[in-house]
PDB file of C-alpha atoms in Angstrom:
ATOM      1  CA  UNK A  40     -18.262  17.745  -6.132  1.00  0.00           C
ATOM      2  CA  UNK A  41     -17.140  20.248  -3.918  1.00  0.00           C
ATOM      3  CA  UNK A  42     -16.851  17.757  -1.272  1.00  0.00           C
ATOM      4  CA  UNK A  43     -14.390  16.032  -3.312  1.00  0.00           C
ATOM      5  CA  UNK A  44     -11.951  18.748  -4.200  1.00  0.00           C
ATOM      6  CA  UNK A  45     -12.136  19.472  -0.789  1.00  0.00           C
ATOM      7  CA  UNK A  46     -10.917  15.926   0.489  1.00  0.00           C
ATOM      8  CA  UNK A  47      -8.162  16.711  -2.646  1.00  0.00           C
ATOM      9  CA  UNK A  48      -6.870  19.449  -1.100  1.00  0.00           C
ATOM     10  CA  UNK A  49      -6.542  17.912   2.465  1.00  0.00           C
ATOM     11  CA  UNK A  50      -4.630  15.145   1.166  1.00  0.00           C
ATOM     12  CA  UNK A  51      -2.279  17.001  -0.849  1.00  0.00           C
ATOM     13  CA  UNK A  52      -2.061  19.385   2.128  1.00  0.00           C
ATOM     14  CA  UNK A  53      -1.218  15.748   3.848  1.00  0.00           C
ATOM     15  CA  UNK A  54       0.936  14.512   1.446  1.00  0.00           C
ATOM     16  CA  UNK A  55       3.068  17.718   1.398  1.00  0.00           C
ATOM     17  CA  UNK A  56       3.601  17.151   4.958  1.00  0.00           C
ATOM     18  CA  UNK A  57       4.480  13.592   4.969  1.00  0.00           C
ATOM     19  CA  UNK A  58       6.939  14.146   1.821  1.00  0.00           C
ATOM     20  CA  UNK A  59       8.700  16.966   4.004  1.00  0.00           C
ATOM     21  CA  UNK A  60       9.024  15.074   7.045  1.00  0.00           C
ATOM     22  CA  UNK A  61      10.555  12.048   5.473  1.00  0.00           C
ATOM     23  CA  UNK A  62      12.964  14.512   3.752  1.00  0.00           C
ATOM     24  CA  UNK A  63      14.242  15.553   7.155  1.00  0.00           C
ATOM     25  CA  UNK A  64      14.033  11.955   8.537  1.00  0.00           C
ATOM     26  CA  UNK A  65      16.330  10.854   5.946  1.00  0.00           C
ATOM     27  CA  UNK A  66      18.686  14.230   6.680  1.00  0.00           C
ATOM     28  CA  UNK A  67      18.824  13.393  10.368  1.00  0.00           C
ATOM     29  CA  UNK A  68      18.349   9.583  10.807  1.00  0.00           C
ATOM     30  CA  UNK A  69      18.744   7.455  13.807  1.00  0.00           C
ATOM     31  CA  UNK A  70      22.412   6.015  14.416  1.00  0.00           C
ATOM     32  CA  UNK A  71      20.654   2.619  13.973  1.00  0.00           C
ATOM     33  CA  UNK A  72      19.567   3.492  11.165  1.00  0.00           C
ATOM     34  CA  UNK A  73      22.341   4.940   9.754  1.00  0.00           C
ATOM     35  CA  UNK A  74      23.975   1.904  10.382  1.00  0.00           C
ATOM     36  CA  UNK A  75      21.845  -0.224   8.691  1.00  0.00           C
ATOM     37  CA  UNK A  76      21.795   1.951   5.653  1.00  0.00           C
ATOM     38  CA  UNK A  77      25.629   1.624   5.370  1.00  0.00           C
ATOM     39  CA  UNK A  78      24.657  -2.153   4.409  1.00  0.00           C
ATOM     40  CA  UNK A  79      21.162  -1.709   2.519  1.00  0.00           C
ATOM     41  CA  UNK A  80      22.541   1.021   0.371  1.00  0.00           C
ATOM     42  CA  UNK A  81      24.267   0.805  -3.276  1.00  0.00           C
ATOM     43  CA  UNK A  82      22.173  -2.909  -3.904  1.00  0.00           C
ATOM     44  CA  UNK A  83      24.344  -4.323  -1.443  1.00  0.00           C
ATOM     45  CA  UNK A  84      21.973  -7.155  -1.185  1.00  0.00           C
ATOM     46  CA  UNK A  85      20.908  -9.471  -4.072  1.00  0.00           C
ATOM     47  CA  UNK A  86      21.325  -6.255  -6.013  1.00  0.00           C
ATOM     48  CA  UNK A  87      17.785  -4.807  -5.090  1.00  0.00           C
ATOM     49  CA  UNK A  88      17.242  -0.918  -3.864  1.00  0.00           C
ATOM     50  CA  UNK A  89      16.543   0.245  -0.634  1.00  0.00           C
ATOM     51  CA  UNK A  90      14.933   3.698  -0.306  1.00  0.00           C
ATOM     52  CA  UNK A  91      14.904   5.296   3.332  1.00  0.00           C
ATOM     53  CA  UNK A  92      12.347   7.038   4.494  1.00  0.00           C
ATOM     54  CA  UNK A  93      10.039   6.027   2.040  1.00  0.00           C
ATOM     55  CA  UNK A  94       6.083   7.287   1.989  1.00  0.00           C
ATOM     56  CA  UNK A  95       3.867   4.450   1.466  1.00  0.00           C
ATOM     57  CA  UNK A  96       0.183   5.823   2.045  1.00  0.00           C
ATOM     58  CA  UNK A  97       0.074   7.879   5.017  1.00  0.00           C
ATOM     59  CA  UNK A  98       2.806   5.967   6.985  1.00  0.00           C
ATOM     60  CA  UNK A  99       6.981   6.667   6.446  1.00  0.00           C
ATOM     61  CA  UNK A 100       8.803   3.493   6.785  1.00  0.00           C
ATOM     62  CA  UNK A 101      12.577   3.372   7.410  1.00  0.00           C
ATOM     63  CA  UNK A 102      13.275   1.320   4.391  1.00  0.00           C
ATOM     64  CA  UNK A 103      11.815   0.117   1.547  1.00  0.00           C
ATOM     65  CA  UNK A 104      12.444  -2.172  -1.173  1.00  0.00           C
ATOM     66  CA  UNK A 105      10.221  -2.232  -4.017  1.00  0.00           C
ATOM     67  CA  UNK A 106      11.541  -5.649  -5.913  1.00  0.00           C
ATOM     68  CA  UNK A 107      10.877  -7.492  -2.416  1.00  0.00           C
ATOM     69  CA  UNK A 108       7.679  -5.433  -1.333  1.00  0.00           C
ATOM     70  CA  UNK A 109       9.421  -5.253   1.525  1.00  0.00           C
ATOM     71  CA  UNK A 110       9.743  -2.722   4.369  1.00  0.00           C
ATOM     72  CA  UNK A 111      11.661  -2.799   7.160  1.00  0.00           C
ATOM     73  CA  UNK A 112      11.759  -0.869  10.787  1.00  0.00           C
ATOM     74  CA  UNK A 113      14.025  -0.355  12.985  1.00  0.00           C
ATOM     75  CA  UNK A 114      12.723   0.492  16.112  1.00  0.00           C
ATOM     76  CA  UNK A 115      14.123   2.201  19.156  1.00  0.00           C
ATOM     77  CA  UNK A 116      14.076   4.101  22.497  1.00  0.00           C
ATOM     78  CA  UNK A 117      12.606   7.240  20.216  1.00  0.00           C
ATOM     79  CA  UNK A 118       9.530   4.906  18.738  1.00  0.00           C
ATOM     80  CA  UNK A 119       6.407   6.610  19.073  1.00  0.00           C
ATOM     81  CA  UNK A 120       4.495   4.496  18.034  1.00  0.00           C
ATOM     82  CA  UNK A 121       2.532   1.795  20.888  1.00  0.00           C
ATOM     83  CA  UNK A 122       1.505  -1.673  19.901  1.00  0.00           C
ATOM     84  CA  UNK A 123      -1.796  -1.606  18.567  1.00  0.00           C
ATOM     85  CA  UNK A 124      -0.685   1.719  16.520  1.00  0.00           C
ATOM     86  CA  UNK A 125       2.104  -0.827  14.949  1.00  0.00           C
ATOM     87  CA  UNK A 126      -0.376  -3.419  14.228  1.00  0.00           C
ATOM     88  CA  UNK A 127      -2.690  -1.235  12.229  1.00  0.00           C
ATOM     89  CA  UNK A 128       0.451   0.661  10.538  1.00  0.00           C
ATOM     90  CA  UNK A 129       1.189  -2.660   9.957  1.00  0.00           C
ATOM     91  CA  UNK A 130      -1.998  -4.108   8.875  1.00  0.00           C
ATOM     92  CA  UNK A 131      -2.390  -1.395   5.939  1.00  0.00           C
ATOM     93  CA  UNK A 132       0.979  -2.290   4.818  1.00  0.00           C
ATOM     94  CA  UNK A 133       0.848  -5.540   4.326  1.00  0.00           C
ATOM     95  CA  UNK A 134      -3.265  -4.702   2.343  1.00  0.00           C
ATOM     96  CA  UNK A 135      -0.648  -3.198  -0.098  1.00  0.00           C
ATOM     97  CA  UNK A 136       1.005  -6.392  -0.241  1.00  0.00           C
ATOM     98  CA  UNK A 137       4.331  -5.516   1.428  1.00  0.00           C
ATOM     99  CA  UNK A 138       5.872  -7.794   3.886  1.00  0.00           C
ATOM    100  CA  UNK A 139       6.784  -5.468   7.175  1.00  0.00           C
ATOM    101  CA  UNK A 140      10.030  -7.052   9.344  1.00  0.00           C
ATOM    102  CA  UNK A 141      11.247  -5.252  12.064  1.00  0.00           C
ATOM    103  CA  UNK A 142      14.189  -4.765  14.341  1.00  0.00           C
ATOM    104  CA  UNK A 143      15.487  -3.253  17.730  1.00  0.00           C
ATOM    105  CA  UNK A 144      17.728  -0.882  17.753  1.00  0.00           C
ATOM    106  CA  UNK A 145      19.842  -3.433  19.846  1.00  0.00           C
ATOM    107  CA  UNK A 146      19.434  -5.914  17.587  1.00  0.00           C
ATOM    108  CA  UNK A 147      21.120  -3.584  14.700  1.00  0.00           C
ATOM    109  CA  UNK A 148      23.884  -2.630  17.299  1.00  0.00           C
ATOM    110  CA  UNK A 149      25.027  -5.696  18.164  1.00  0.00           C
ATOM    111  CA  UNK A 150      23.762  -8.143  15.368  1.00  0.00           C
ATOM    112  CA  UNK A 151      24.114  -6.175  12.287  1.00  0.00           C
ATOM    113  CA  UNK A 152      25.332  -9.521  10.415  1.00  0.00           C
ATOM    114  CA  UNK A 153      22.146 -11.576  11.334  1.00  0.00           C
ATOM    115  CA  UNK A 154      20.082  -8.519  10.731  1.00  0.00           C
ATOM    116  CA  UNK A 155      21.412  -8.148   7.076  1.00  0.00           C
ATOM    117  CA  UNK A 156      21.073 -11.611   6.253  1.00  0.00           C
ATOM    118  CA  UNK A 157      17.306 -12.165   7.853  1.00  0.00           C
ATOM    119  CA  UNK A 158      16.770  -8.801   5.285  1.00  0.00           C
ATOM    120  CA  UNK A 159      18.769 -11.167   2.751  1.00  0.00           C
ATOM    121  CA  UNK A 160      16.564 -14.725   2.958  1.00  0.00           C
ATOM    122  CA  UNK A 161      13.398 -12.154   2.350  1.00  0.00           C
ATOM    123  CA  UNK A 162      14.898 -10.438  -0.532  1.00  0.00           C
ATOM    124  CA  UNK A 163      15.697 -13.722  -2.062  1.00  0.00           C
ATOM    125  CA  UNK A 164      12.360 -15.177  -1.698  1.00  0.00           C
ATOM    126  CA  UNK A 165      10.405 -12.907  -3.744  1.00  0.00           C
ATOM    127  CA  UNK A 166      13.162 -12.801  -6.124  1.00  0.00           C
ATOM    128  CA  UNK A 167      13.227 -16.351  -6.740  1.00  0.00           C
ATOM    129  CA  UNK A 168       9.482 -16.719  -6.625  1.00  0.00           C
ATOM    130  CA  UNK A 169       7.830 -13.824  -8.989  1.00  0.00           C
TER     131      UNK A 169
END
């Protein structure tokens, strides 16, 4: 048993951390992503809400809508992340049954009207289809 409240306290210790981090994320996001939230915030789209910074596990995604199971990243010069770190981040996401899109910084920059309605068509679809 001891064991156990051991692996408790790690992952609260965790948790803490993640929860404080995606705090200051969300104080100091990416111009991209600032951008972005301009249009994802207020249920702008189909009416659904859009959290930033949102915990899910041990990962913080840039956005995340609940109704849609949907998560989205934006991804830039400043991703830390490599490829095969993406695909397992993105692996365990979609095990909790979320559907991960992302997009380039560029692509937010210069193509924020395609961007928002690509985030639009996969609102609608789990909206439409419960």
């Amino acid at each position: 048993m001891a064991h156990n409240e051991n692996h408790w306290k790690t992952s609260s210790h965790l948790w803490r951390k993640i929860k404080h981090l995606a705090h200051e994320m969300r104080t100091n996001p990416t111009p991209a992503e600032d951008k972005l939230w301009q249009r994802l915030r207020r249920k702008q789209i189909h009416g659904v809400k859009f959290r930033r910074q949102h915990t899910i596990g041990r990962f913080i995604v840039d956005f995340y809508c609940k109704e849609a199971a949907l998560v989205i990243e934006v991804d830039g010069p400043t991703h830390q992340c490599t490829q095969a770190e993406d695909a397992l981040r993105t692996e365990f996401l979609q095990s909790q049954g979320v559907t991960v899109i992302r997009f380039s910084n560029g692509a937010v920059w210069n193509h924020l009207d395609v961007v928002v309605e690509r985030i639009a068509e996969h609102v609608a679809g789990p909206l439409q289809h419960p």
